[in-house]
Amino acid sequence: MTSIGRTYLMRLLPQLIALATVLIGISIVFPGFLNLEIQNDRLYGSLIDILNRGAPVVLLAIGMTVVIATKGIDLSVGAVMAICGAVSASLITSGHSLAETLLITLSVGVFCGIWNGILVAVLDIQPIIATLVLMVAGRGIAQLITEGAILTFNDPGLIFIGSGSFAGLPMPVVTWLIFGIIVALLVRQTALGMLIEAIGVNRQASTLSGVFTPVLLIAAYVLSGLCAAIAGVIAAADIRGADANNAGLWLELDAILAVVVGGTSLLGGRFSIAASVLGAIIIQSINTGILLSGFPPEFNLIIKAAIIVFILVLQSPRFRSAFTFVNIPRAAGKPTEREAK
Amino acid sequence: MKQRYLPLTATILIFILSYALCVAQYPNMLSTRVIGNLLTDNAFLGIAAVGMTFVILSGGIDLSIGAVIAFTGVFLAVVLEHGGMHPLTAFALVLTITTLFGALMGAIIHYLEMPAFIVTLAGMFLARGMAFVLSIDSIPIKHPFYATLKGLYYKLPGGGRITLIGGLMLLVFAVGILIAHRTRFGTNVYALGGGAPTAKLMGVPVAGTTIRIYAFSGLLAGLSGIVFSLYTSAGYSLAAVGVELDAITAVVIGGTLLTGGSGFVAGTLVGIFIQGLIQTYITFDGTLSSWWTKILIGLLLFAFILLQKGIIHLSRPDRQHA
């Protein structure tokens, strides 16, 4: 526990500090912000609300982290959410049982992941473009399934996934907690995480050293598709209907942002599921904070943009080398703008 | 040399073939009216796509253009309706803003060594956010000068019209083609797309070129915003959502290689026409739902990516790719 636990904590420290700063900042303005209360065996309060509202982005961020660690990106997750929401709503309204509905919906998510994975791993297409295909076509497919209408349902089982509670916590929170822990253990208790990082650092080198790259790459996109499917079911269950136009709209960008806030570089390599989850919660806290403050919601996007730029500047290699004295001799040897004129 | 033209040739052939199929079913689709409308309806997308072509040729991406179009529209609506400024002054002002905005993104991408994807994503949030701050309502533009501009058109035989904005799009494409193939800047863009380190060694001013590419994309996104505000006569902060994706799609269908370094501005024009044609066909048909547009364009995008992959694969038989 000791040394591993400490390195783990050190890794998450910047995100924890950022989250604490945001939460303390909001609670100074709103003294009641951190209060939690129990009603009908369920926890209520703004903190729980943040965890609950953030559920789709947290789930997407988990899958996105693994994809980004392989130096990829998955732009299709929002569209996959819309497809899976539409599939679950149409299955449940046409009389399928909850278990069947969930099983088929998750399979659809997995299938979307396999599609993206094959394009990237087998056909060797750039991830941005490979996943763009499903992003463009996906929302159309979702509309085809719902026939252009907002498909509503009132199956208590499916609704429970969106607004029920378990052990005092809302179901979406329970879902992402369990799912996140499983994925984190899967990649960190086995060599899987290291292999994924190896692909992200240098795909060709890891293939040459015996890593079976195509399977792992496809698996990363399958995980992302599965996360999007779960997020899609939660989003549909939350509003008790499938909206092909707006479900998961632009959430892929929020998920990427969460991963970047979590400190995972878009250039692939080292990653942390926990840090990305914290990143998603930081973003949701900021959203909730801005909302509570009565500050016009119009400023939401600008503040978000400012935060991305700030975090990216801190992460950029240029900025780091300028502030790390050890690197200065090495930096001087690198080609600079002088040579680029 | 021949392989370089293959994707472009395929795009043109597909366009001609699909247009012929459309005409076979609906002879009216050959009329100059339809062609004129095709130009007018896709003018804003086409202009923005020219900028996107340069960005992609250099190996980058610009996700901010849809948001910049919306910002431009809202900005124009606010200064014209509430500020009482003359449209031409407002146009100059907004183009300056969007060009500087693009240049700033280019500078961040180059000097902080950040991926274009995330920098322009931040730019997208920022521009959309500024549009929201200016106004969250849709503001109609009732300036008489707008009516004058909209009334300008060249009448084709057969009743079709090439409107000001449709003609402007063709002009922007012509200028884009000249810049890409006849200027030092264009050569530098292609060199940069071939690989930044190589370009640097060849003496390409990487910093200046990167900044100019994104400034150019910003300028054209601003121009596209002006065209969009003429087209809709309104400014709305939620307008033009997803235009960057349509533009990227047009560039890919037009045969430009997404890894950069190879492609043609003219191909993008055909890419725009193909997308417009799908939409027109669906309108003519009347029974197909509009969401088929998205699915068909997605499939077309996929087909072109495969085509490009195949061509690259065939052109390097000696190289084993990983």
XYZ file of C-alpha atoms in Angstrom:
663
model
C 0.000 0.000 0.000
C 2.576 2.487 1.162
C 4.765 3.361 -1.826
C 2.225 2.453 -4.505
C -0.498 4.260 -2.587
C 1.676 7.326 -2.292
C 2.595 7.511 -5.991
C -1.085 7.052 -6.758
C -2.017 9.918 -4.466
C 0.728 12.100 -5.928
C -0.667 11.454 -9.414
C -4.145 12.532 -8.372
C -3.004 15.436 -6.220
C -3.422 18.238 -8.817
C -6.960 17.080 -9.673
C -7.881 16.710 -5.972
C -6.559 20.209 -5.254
C -8.469 21.618 -8.235
C -11.682 19.899 -7.123
C -11.258 21.069 -3.510
C -10.588 24.629 -4.704
C -13.738 24.650 -6.819
C -15.909 23.136 -4.071
C -14.535 25.430 -1.340
C -14.964 28.409 -3.639
C -18.629 27.580 -4.230
C -19.313 26.808 -0.551
C -17.891 30.185 0.500
C -20.496 31.877 -1.671
C -23.218 29.367 -0.727
C -22.736 28.203 2.881
C -25.278 25.387 2.515
C -23.566 23.915 -0.542
C -21.714 21.083 1.192
C -24.713 19.978 3.298
C -25.931 16.412 2.886
C -29.204 15.105 4.231
C -30.963 11.788 4.227
C -34.598 11.572 3.120
C -36.388 8.289 2.431
C -33.104 6.383 2.874
C -31.451 8.443 0.177
C -28.744 11.065 0.339
C -29.659 14.502 -0.972
C -27.560 17.586 -1.520
C -25.626 19.517 -4.132
C -22.632 17.199 -3.893
C -24.757 14.144 -4.696
C -26.393 16.138 -7.454
C -22.983 16.795 -9.032
C -22.118 13.084 -8.939
C -25.516 12.204 -10.395
C -25.657 14.827 -13.160
C -22.088 14.069 -14.101
C -22.798 10.350 -14.608
C -22.888 10.300 -18.452
C -19.699 12.350 -18.804
C -17.931 10.271 -16.137
C -18.834 7.072 -17.978
C -17.774 8.455 -21.364
C -14.541 9.749 -19.813
C -13.675 6.258 -18.539
C -13.805 4.787 -22.042
C -12.268 7.881 -23.634
C -9.270 7.670 -21.266
C -8.332 4.226 -22.504
C -8.838 5.245 -26.147
C -6.747 8.409 -25.703
C -4.050 6.377 -23.927
C -3.640 4.423 -27.182
C -3.097 7.800 -28.925
C -6.608 7.638 -30.362
C -9.785 9.615 -29.897
C -13.439 8.605 -30.086
C -15.684 11.301 -31.536
C -18.635 8.960 -31.958
C -19.583 8.491 -28.284
C -22.328 11.132 -28.350
C -23.909 9.544 -31.423
C -23.552 6.061 -29.897
C -25.359 7.364 -26.794
C -28.201 8.540 -29.043
C -28.321 5.189 -30.886
C -28.315 3.130 -27.666
C -30.915 5.366 -26.015
C -33.120 4.909 -29.086
C -32.556 1.135 -29.152
C -33.412 0.702 -25.473
C -36.534 2.860 -25.735
C -37.815 1.106 -28.844
C -37.154 -2.367 -27.407
C -38.841 -1.687 -24.103
C -41.902 -0.118 -25.757
C -42.208 -3.057 -28.132
C -42.608 -5.401 -25.170
C -39.150 -6.848 -24.544
C -38.117 -7.582 -20.970
C -35.674 -5.276 -19.192
C -32.890 -7.872 -19.252
C -33.270 -8.400 -23.016
C -33.403 -4.663 -23.618
C -30.230 -3.988 -21.672
C -28.383 -6.917 -23.212
C -29.226 -5.893 -26.778
C -28.520 -2.220 -26.095
C -25.093 -2.954 -24.638
C -24.370 -5.275 -27.573
C -25.185 -2.424 -29.946
C -22.667 -0.254 -28.062
C -20.077 -3.015 -28.292
C -20.783 -3.377 -32.000
C -20.247 0.368 -32.546
C -16.935 0.002 -30.710
C -15.907 -2.940 -32.897
C -16.720 -0.890 -36.003
C -14.542 2.033 -34.829
C -11.848 -0.345 -33.641
C -11.616 -2.147 -36.972
C -11.347 1.129 -38.860
C -8.501 2.248 -36.617
C -6.679 -1.022 -35.979
C -7.165 -3.010 -39.178
C -7.744 -0.382 -41.870
C -5.229 1.916 -40.173
C -7.350 5.061 -40.459
C -6.639 8.109 -38.292
C -8.844 7.828 -35.167
C -10.358 11.327 -35.565
C -11.596 10.501 -39.047
C -12.477 6.872 -38.361
C -14.811 7.828 -35.540
C -16.099 10.850 -37.484
C -17.930 8.448 -39.816
C -20.099 7.115 -36.986
C -20.423 10.600 -35.502
C -21.920 11.903 -38.772
C -24.062 8.859 -39.536
C -24.933 7.819 -35.951
C -27.450 10.511 -35.192
C -29.204 9.714 -38.469
C -29.336 6.033 -37.492
C -30.759 6.966 -34.088
C -33.443 9.054 -35.780
C -34.223 6.149 -38.050
C -34.815 3.942 -35.002
C -37.049 6.458 -33.228
C -38.644 7.460 -36.563
C -37.865 11.068 -35.846
C -40.042 11.310 -32.753
C -39.050 11.409 -29.096
C -39.798 7.857 -28.059
C -41.189 7.848 -24.518
C -41.612 4.854 -22.214
C -42.813 4.175 -18.668
C -41.220 0.862 -17.825
C -40.442 1.111 -14.091
C -37.344 -1.082 -14.417
C -35.713 1.109 -17.064
C -36.712 4.298 -15.262
C -35.104 2.938 -12.079
C -31.707 2.986 -13.856
C -32.049 6.712 -14.370
C -33.705 7.904 -11.193
C -33.802 5.060 -8.677
C -31.459 4.737 -5.717
C -29.366 1.977 -4.185
C -27.660 2.036 -0.775
C -28.576 5.690 -0.381
C -26.993 6.743 -3.659
C -28.732 7.516 -6.972
C -28.477 4.622 -9.442
C -26.384 6.504 -12.055
C -23.758 7.187 -9.362
C -23.766 3.539 -8.267
C -23.429 2.466 -11.909
C -20.411 4.600 -12.747
C -18.720 3.862 -9.421
C -18.944 0.099 -9.957
C -18.084 0.306 -13.655
C -15.160 2.653 -13.028
C -13.726 0.436 -10.287
C -13.994 -2.661 -12.508
C -12.232 -0.944 -15.425
C -9.557 0.579 -13.179
C -8.828 -2.785 -11.550
C -8.829 -4.493 -14.929
C -6.173 -2.212 -16.355
C -4.088 -1.755 -13.215
C -4.130 -5.202 -11.621
C -3.079 -6.786 -14.892
C -0.485 -5.829 -17.499
C -3.285 -4.476 -19.707
C -2.725 -0.852 -18.701
C 0.972 -1.042 -19.458
C 0.328 -2.615 -22.866
C -2.193 0.107 -23.689
C 0.349 2.755 -22.731
C 2.947 1.005 -24.868
C 0.649 1.266 -27.911
C 0.076 4.956 -27.185
C 3.787 5.694 -26.935
C 4.772 3.795 -30.063
C 2.373 1.501 -31.840
C 4.891 0.089 -34.274
C 7.465 -0.630 -31.581
C 4.941 -2.408 -29.381
C 3.740 -4.503 -32.322
C 7.336 -5.445 -33.053
C 7.957 -6.365 -29.424
C 5.098 -8.833 -29.472
C 2.067 -6.872 -28.226
C -0.969 -7.960 -30.203
C -1.849 -4.377 -31.095
C -4.995 -4.812 -33.243
C -6.903 -6.742 -30.572
C -5.997 -4.291 -27.820
C -6.892 -1.291 -29.997
C -10.257 -2.784 -30.889
C -10.804 -3.610 -27.202
C -10.173 0.044 -26.289
C -12.844 1.242 -28.744
C -15.214 -1.518 -27.586
C -14.822 -0.283 -24.010
C -15.590 3.248 -25.202
C -18.676 2.004 -27.075
C -19.848 0.079 -24.013
C -19.425 3.171 -21.814
C -21.399 5.213 -24.345
C -24.159 2.556 -24.369
C -24.490 2.663 -20.558
C -24.442 6.475 -20.628
C -27.101 6.395 -23.352
C -29.384 4.157 -21.286
C -28.934 6.405 -18.240
C -29.649 9.557 -20.267
C -32.769 7.992 -21.810
C -33.968 6.567 -18.485
C -33.465 9.968 -16.858
C -35.881 11.754 -19.202
C -37.997 8.611 -19.749
C -37.570 8.922 -23.473
C -35.083 8.699 -26.309
C -34.234 11.943 -28.067
C -32.179 11.146 -31.166
C -31.368 14.803 -31.789
C -30.125 15.902 -28.408
C -29.086 12.806 -26.439
C -25.368 13.026 -25.821
C -24.996 16.060 -28.065
C -21.425 17.409 -27.742
C -20.777 15.138 -24.772
C -17.794 13.662 -26.660
C -16.125 17.024 -26.289
C -16.905 17.185 -22.562
C -15.520 13.681 -22.139
C -12.299 14.596 -23.964
C -12.065 17.702 -21.832
C -12.507 15.601 -18.664
C -9.672 13.320 -19.750
C -7.428 16.308 -20.476
C -8.309 17.947 -17.141
C -7.416 14.594 -15.576
C -3.898 15.076 -16.882
C -3.853 12.393 -19.592
C -1.992 13.719 -22.621
C -3.791 13.664 -25.969
C -0.543 12.409 -27.451
C -1.059 9.010 -25.841
C 0.843 7.132 -23.182
C 0.325 7.412 -19.427
C -3.252 7.516 -18.274
C -5.339 7.362 -15.122
C -8.998 6.365 -14.967
C -9.415 7.898 -11.505
C -7.945 11.212 -12.664
C -10.334 11.352 -15.633
C -13.294 10.638 -13.356
C -12.100 13.471 -11.116
C -11.751 15.626 -14.236
C -15.375 14.940 -15.186
C -16.516 15.768 -11.641
C -14.489 18.997 -11.652
C -16.221 20.047 -14.884
C -19.651 19.150 -13.477
C -18.878 21.054 -10.246
C -17.962 24.122 -12.259
C -21.207 23.804 -14.258
C -23.269 23.415 -11.076
C -21.359 26.221 -9.367
C -21.973 28.636 -12.225
C -25.629 27.617 -12.270
C -26.027 28.123 -8.504
C -24.221 31.451 -8.517
C -26.971 32.934 -10.631
C -24.221 33.954 -13.025
C -25.728 33.970 -16.529
C -25.341 30.436 -17.983
C -24.130 32.138 -21.178
C -20.725 32.476 -19.524
C -20.502 28.730 -18.926
C -18.734 27.985 -22.208
C -16.291 30.878 -21.901
C -15.258 29.776 -18.420
C -14.855 26.228 -19.705
C -12.688 27.469 -22.578
C -10.563 29.478 -20.155
C -10.060 26.398 -17.973
C -9.013 24.205 -20.916
C -6.517 26.780 -22.119
C -5.127 27.208 -18.597
C -4.702 23.480 -18.019
C -3.252 22.928 -21.482
C -0.708 25.684 -21.015
C 0.400 24.041 -17.774
C 0.711 20.695 -19.571
C 2.488 21.940 -22.668
C 6.076 20.727 -23.076
C 7.277 24.255 -23.878
C 5.862 25.676 -20.684
C 7.283 22.855 -18.588
C 10.756 23.105 -20.049
C 10.731 26.847 -19.421
C 10.132 26.262 -15.737
C 12.279 23.203 -15.154
C 15.886 24.294 -14.749
C 17.247 20.795 -15.330
C 15.836 20.798 -18.840
C 17.405 24.055 -19.932
C 20.630 22.632 -21.410
C 18.622 20.039 -23.284
C 16.087 22.582 -24.466
C 18.885 24.759 -25.803
C 20.057 21.897 -27.972
C 16.646 21.483 -29.533
C 15.813 23.334 -32.720
C 14.052 26.572 -31.877
C 12.172 29.277 -33.772
C 15.560 30.776 -34.632
C 16.097 27.952 -37.082
C 12.486 28.019 -38.132
C 12.990 31.767 -38.716
C 1.734 11.834 -60.645
C -1.356 10.083 -61.890
C -2.159 8.698 -58.469
C -2.232 12.219 -57.070
C -5.256 12.981 -59.233
C -7.047 9.702 -58.614
C -9.151 10.714 -55.562
C -10.161 13.980 -57.266
C -11.100 12.132 -60.460
C -13.121 9.609 -58.453
C -14.951 12.430 -56.658
C -15.829 14.178 -59.913
C -16.970 10.902 -61.486
C -19.154 10.069 -58.501
C -20.705 13.526 -58.636
C -21.451 13.294 -62.362
C -22.796 9.757 -62.013
C -25.053 10.530 -59.069
C -26.270 13.718 -60.742
C -27.088 11.712 -63.872
C -29.006 9.187 -61.752
C -30.935 12.013 -60.071
C -31.771 13.578 -63.449
C -32.885 10.211 -64.835
C -35.444 10.036 -62.049
C -36.344 13.721 -61.803
C -35.523 15.514 -65.094
C -36.242 18.842 -63.407
C -33.067 18.499 -61.383
C -31.054 19.535 -64.434
C -32.609 23.019 -64.482
C -30.512 26.096 -63.800
C -32.833 26.876 -60.901
C -31.675 23.791 -59.054
C -28.056 24.543 -59.843
C -28.455 28.155 -58.704
C -30.050 27.024 -55.452
C -27.330 24.440 -54.948
C -24.805 27.308 -54.998
C -26.847 29.635 -52.792
C -27.825 27.056 -50.175
C -24.306 25.759 -49.694
C -22.446 29.070 -50.023
C -21.619 29.479 -46.324
C -20.511 25.858 -45.977
C -18.362 26.099 -49.106
C -16.554 29.247 -48.004
C -15.770 27.781 -44.592
C -14.659 24.524 -46.227
C -11.992 26.360 -48.263
C -10.342 27.433 -44.994
C -10.726 23.925 -43.622
C -9.009 22.528 -46.733
C -5.900 24.606 -46.017
C -5.912 23.566 -42.360
C -6.231 19.880 -43.246
C -3.631 20.153 -46.041
C -1.202 21.367 -43.376
C -2.016 18.318 -41.230
C -4.161 20.197 -38.691
C -7.861 20.536 -37.942
C -10.124 23.474 -37.053
C -13.143 22.652 -34.907
C -14.046 26.267 -34.214
C -15.542 27.335 -37.549
C -19.208 26.570 -36.770
C -18.963 28.566 -33.567
C -17.171 31.418 -35.369
C -19.987 31.521 -37.961
C -22.575 31.761 -35.165
C -20.532 34.429 -33.376
C -20.217 36.466 -36.586
C -23.970 36.284 -37.180
C -24.853 37.375 -33.647
C -22.190 40.096 -33.668
C -23.516 41.526 -36.940
C -27.113 41.387 -35.718
C -26.214 43.197 -32.491
C -24.122 45.973 -34.050
C -26.532 46.511 -36.945
C -29.782 46.411 -35.006
C -28.672 47.892 -31.684
C -25.488 49.719 -32.644
C -26.649 51.412 -35.818
C -23.375 50.692 -37.622
C -23.194 50.485 -41.405
C -23.010 46.845 -42.566
C -19.778 47.369 -44.522
C -18.007 48.763 -41.430
C -19.448 45.905 -39.391
C -18.214 43.371 -41.969
C -14.685 44.784 -41.828
C -14.741 44.816 -38.036
C -15.995 41.253 -37.659
C -13.544 39.901 -40.253
C -10.693 41.524 -38.332
C -11.883 39.891 -35.112
C -12.246 36.400 -36.605
C -8.882 36.636 -38.412
C -7.120 37.632 -35.194
C -8.973 34.858 -33.377
C -7.677 32.314 -35.892
C -4.161 33.750 -35.718
C -4.224 33.450 -31.929
C -5.204 29.771 -32.147
C -2.426 29.195 -34.675
C 0.090 30.880 -32.386
C -0.986 28.747 -29.409
C -0.773 25.583 -31.535
C 2.732 26.427 -32.706
C 4.394 28.063 -29.699
C 2.880 25.922 -26.953
C 3.183 22.773 -29.081
C -0.408 21.731 -28.417
C -2.571 19.500 -30.606
C -4.703 21.550 -33.009
C -7.696 19.426 -32.042
C -7.823 20.603 -28.430
C -6.814 24.226 -29.095
C -9.547 24.699 -31.688
C -11.985 22.872 -29.381
C -11.247 25.530 -26.762
C -11.680 28.101 -29.537
C -15.060 26.559 -30.354
C -16.213 26.902 -26.725
C -14.882 30.452 -26.583
C -16.540 31.608 -29.827
C -19.860 29.914 -29.026
C -19.665 31.371 -25.506
C -19.057 34.886 -26.860
C -22.075 34.449 -29.144
C -24.194 33.453 -26.110
C -22.918 36.437 -24.138
C -23.851 38.834 -26.944
C -27.365 37.438 -27.178
C -29.140 34.167 -26.538
C -32.116 35.184 -28.671
C -32.370 35.027 -32.412
C -32.117 38.629 -33.656
C -33.621 39.427 -37.064
C -31.552 41.770 -39.248
C -33.755 44.306 -41.011
C -31.122 46.669 -42.378
C -32.068 47.941 -45.875
C -28.508 47.295 -47.105
C -29.110 43.577 -46.517
C -32.146 43.710 -48.786
C -30.016 45.400 -51.462
C -27.335 42.722 -51.196
C -29.903 39.948 -51.341
C -31.434 41.505 -54.439
C -28.185 41.221 -56.383
C -28.083 38.229 -58.685
C -27.086 37.138 -62.140
C -29.966 35.622 -64.037
C -29.184 32.397 -65.883
C -31.124 31.179 -68.918
C -33.948 28.969 -67.663
C -34.858 31.027 -64.622
C -31.975 30.092 -62.358
C -30.155 32.720 -60.330
C -26.570 32.977 -59.231
C -27.009 35.071 -56.123
C -24.352 37.297 -54.603
C -23.462 34.713 -51.979
C -23.429 31.822 -54.452
C -21.099 33.802 -56.707
C -18.973 34.791 -53.716
C -18.462 31.123 -52.881
C -17.212 30.404 -56.415
C -14.893 33.425 -56.159
C -13.509 32.222 -52.804
C -12.836 28.802 -54.317
C -11.045 30.413 -57.273
C -8.885 32.479 -54.932
C -8.275 29.426 -52.737
C -7.105 27.378 -55.731
C -4.736 30.181 -56.794
C -3.311 30.509 -53.264
C -2.841 26.761 -52.898
C -1.087 26.146 -56.188
C 0.419 29.465 -57.267
C 1.853 31.100 -54.144
C 4.777 30.526 -51.779
C 2.293 30.291 -48.907
C 0.441 27.455 -50.656
C 3.645 25.528 -51.233
C 4.535 25.992 -47.566
C 1.146 24.618 -46.503
C 1.693 21.456 -48.560
C 5.239 21.144 -47.200
C 4.012 21.487 -43.626
C 1.430 18.773 -44.230
C 4.179 16.491 -45.493
C 5.811 16.709 -42.085
C 6.719 19.666 -39.878
C 10.340 18.625 -39.139
C 11.067 18.108 -42.839
C 9.415 21.409 -43.720
C 11.555 23.138 -41.109
C 14.727 21.651 -42.585
C 13.613 22.782 -46.035
C 13.473 26.326 -44.732
C 9.689 26.694 -44.467
C 8.844 29.334 -41.844
C 6.771 26.955 -39.713
C 5.619 29.498 -37.141
C 4.461 32.079 -39.675
C 2.807 29.505 -41.906
C 0.900 27.850 -39.035
C -0.360 31.196 -37.780
C -1.363 32.289 -41.302
C -3.201 29.012 -41.977
C -5.422 29.373 -38.914
C -5.809 33.124 -39.485
C -6.967 32.341 -43.036
C -9.400 29.747 -41.706
C -10.679 32.303 -39.189
C -11.069 34.931 -41.933
C -13.057 32.556 -44.127
C -15.178 31.397 -41.177
C -15.969 35.074 -40.576
C -16.817 35.573 -44.257
C -18.944 32.445 -44.074
C -20.698 33.966 -41.055
C -21.464 37.123 -43.061
C -22.848 34.982 -45.893
C -24.870 32.950 -43.398
C -26.351 36.122 -41.904
C -27.270 37.318 -45.420
C -28.775 33.903 -46.142
C -30.900 33.761 -42.982
C -31.262 37.527 -42.294
C -30.755 36.821 -38.609
C -28.141 36.231 -35.970
C -28.574 33.307 -33.597
C -26.030 31.898 -31.172
C -27.199 28.316 -31.711
C -26.895 28.538 -35.496
C -24.405 26.599 -37.630
C -23.922 23.830 -35.081
C -21.808 21.058 -36.572
C -20.742 22.989 -39.672
C -17.106 22.100 -38.932
C -18.020 18.433 -39.376
C -19.825 19.087 -42.662
C -16.769 21.034 -43.832
C -14.348 18.259 -42.810
C -16.599 15.766 -44.577
C -16.595 17.859 -47.763
C -12.795 18.080 -47.630
C -12.447 14.303 -47.213
C -14.985 13.510 -49.939
C -13.100 16.009 -52.096
C -10.102 13.727 -51.929
C -7.794 15.628 -49.574
C -5.623 13.342 -47.503
C -6.395 13.755 -43.803
C -2.820 13.226 -42.769
C -2.067 16.387 -44.752
C 0.208 17.176 -47.646
C -1.968 16.004 -50.518
C -5.233 17.223 -51.977
C -6.967 19.951 -53.952
C -9.116 22.920 -53.033
C -11.198 22.175 -56.143
C -12.003 18.720 -54.724
C -13.651 20.366 -51.729
C -16.021 22.226 -54.077
C -17.127 18.909 -55.576
C -17.454 17.526 -52.029
C -19.805 20.417 -51.207
C -21.794 19.766 -54.401
C -22.178 16.052 -53.552
C -23.511 16.867 -50.076
C -25.864 19.452 -51.554
C -27.006 17.000 -54.197
C -27.961 14.397 -51.581
C -30.020 17.037 -49.780
C -31.680 18.205 -53.018
C -32.506 14.635 -54.025
C -34.162 14.011 -50.652
C -36.188 17.219 -51.073
C -37.269 16.151 -54.565
C -38.182 12.668 -53.402
C -40.332 13.961 -50.563
C -40.868 10.556 -48.939
C -37.329 10.042 -47.636
C -36.692 11.510 -44.225
C -34.022 14.156 -43.880
C -32.001 11.958 -41.526
C -31.088 9.819 -44.503
C -28.850 12.736 -45.491
C -26.641 12.084 -42.483
C -26.492 8.341 -43.060
C -25.709 8.697 -46.767
C -23.025 11.297 -46.121
C -21.556 9.046 -43.421
C -21.429 6.142 -45.873
C -19.905 8.329 -48.573
C -17.286 9.553 -46.112
C -16.449 5.959 -45.280
C -16.219 4.993 -48.946
C -13.790 7.837 -49.645
C -11.592 7.026 -46.684
C -11.352 3.455 -47.971
C -10.605 4.708 -51.476
C -7.785 6.906 -50.182
C -6.391 4.060 -48.096
C -6.455 1.798 -51.118
C -4.649 4.336 -53.279
C -1.960 4.928 -50.676
C -1.548 1.209 -50.248
C -1.198 0.626 -53.986
C 1.215 3.496 -54.469
C 3.684 2.008 -51.975
C 3.856 -1.677 -52.739
C 7.411 -1.921 -51.395
C 6.487 -0.613 -47.961
C 4.987 -2.891 -45.342
C 2.658 -0.739 -43.266
C 2.043 -1.503 -39.615
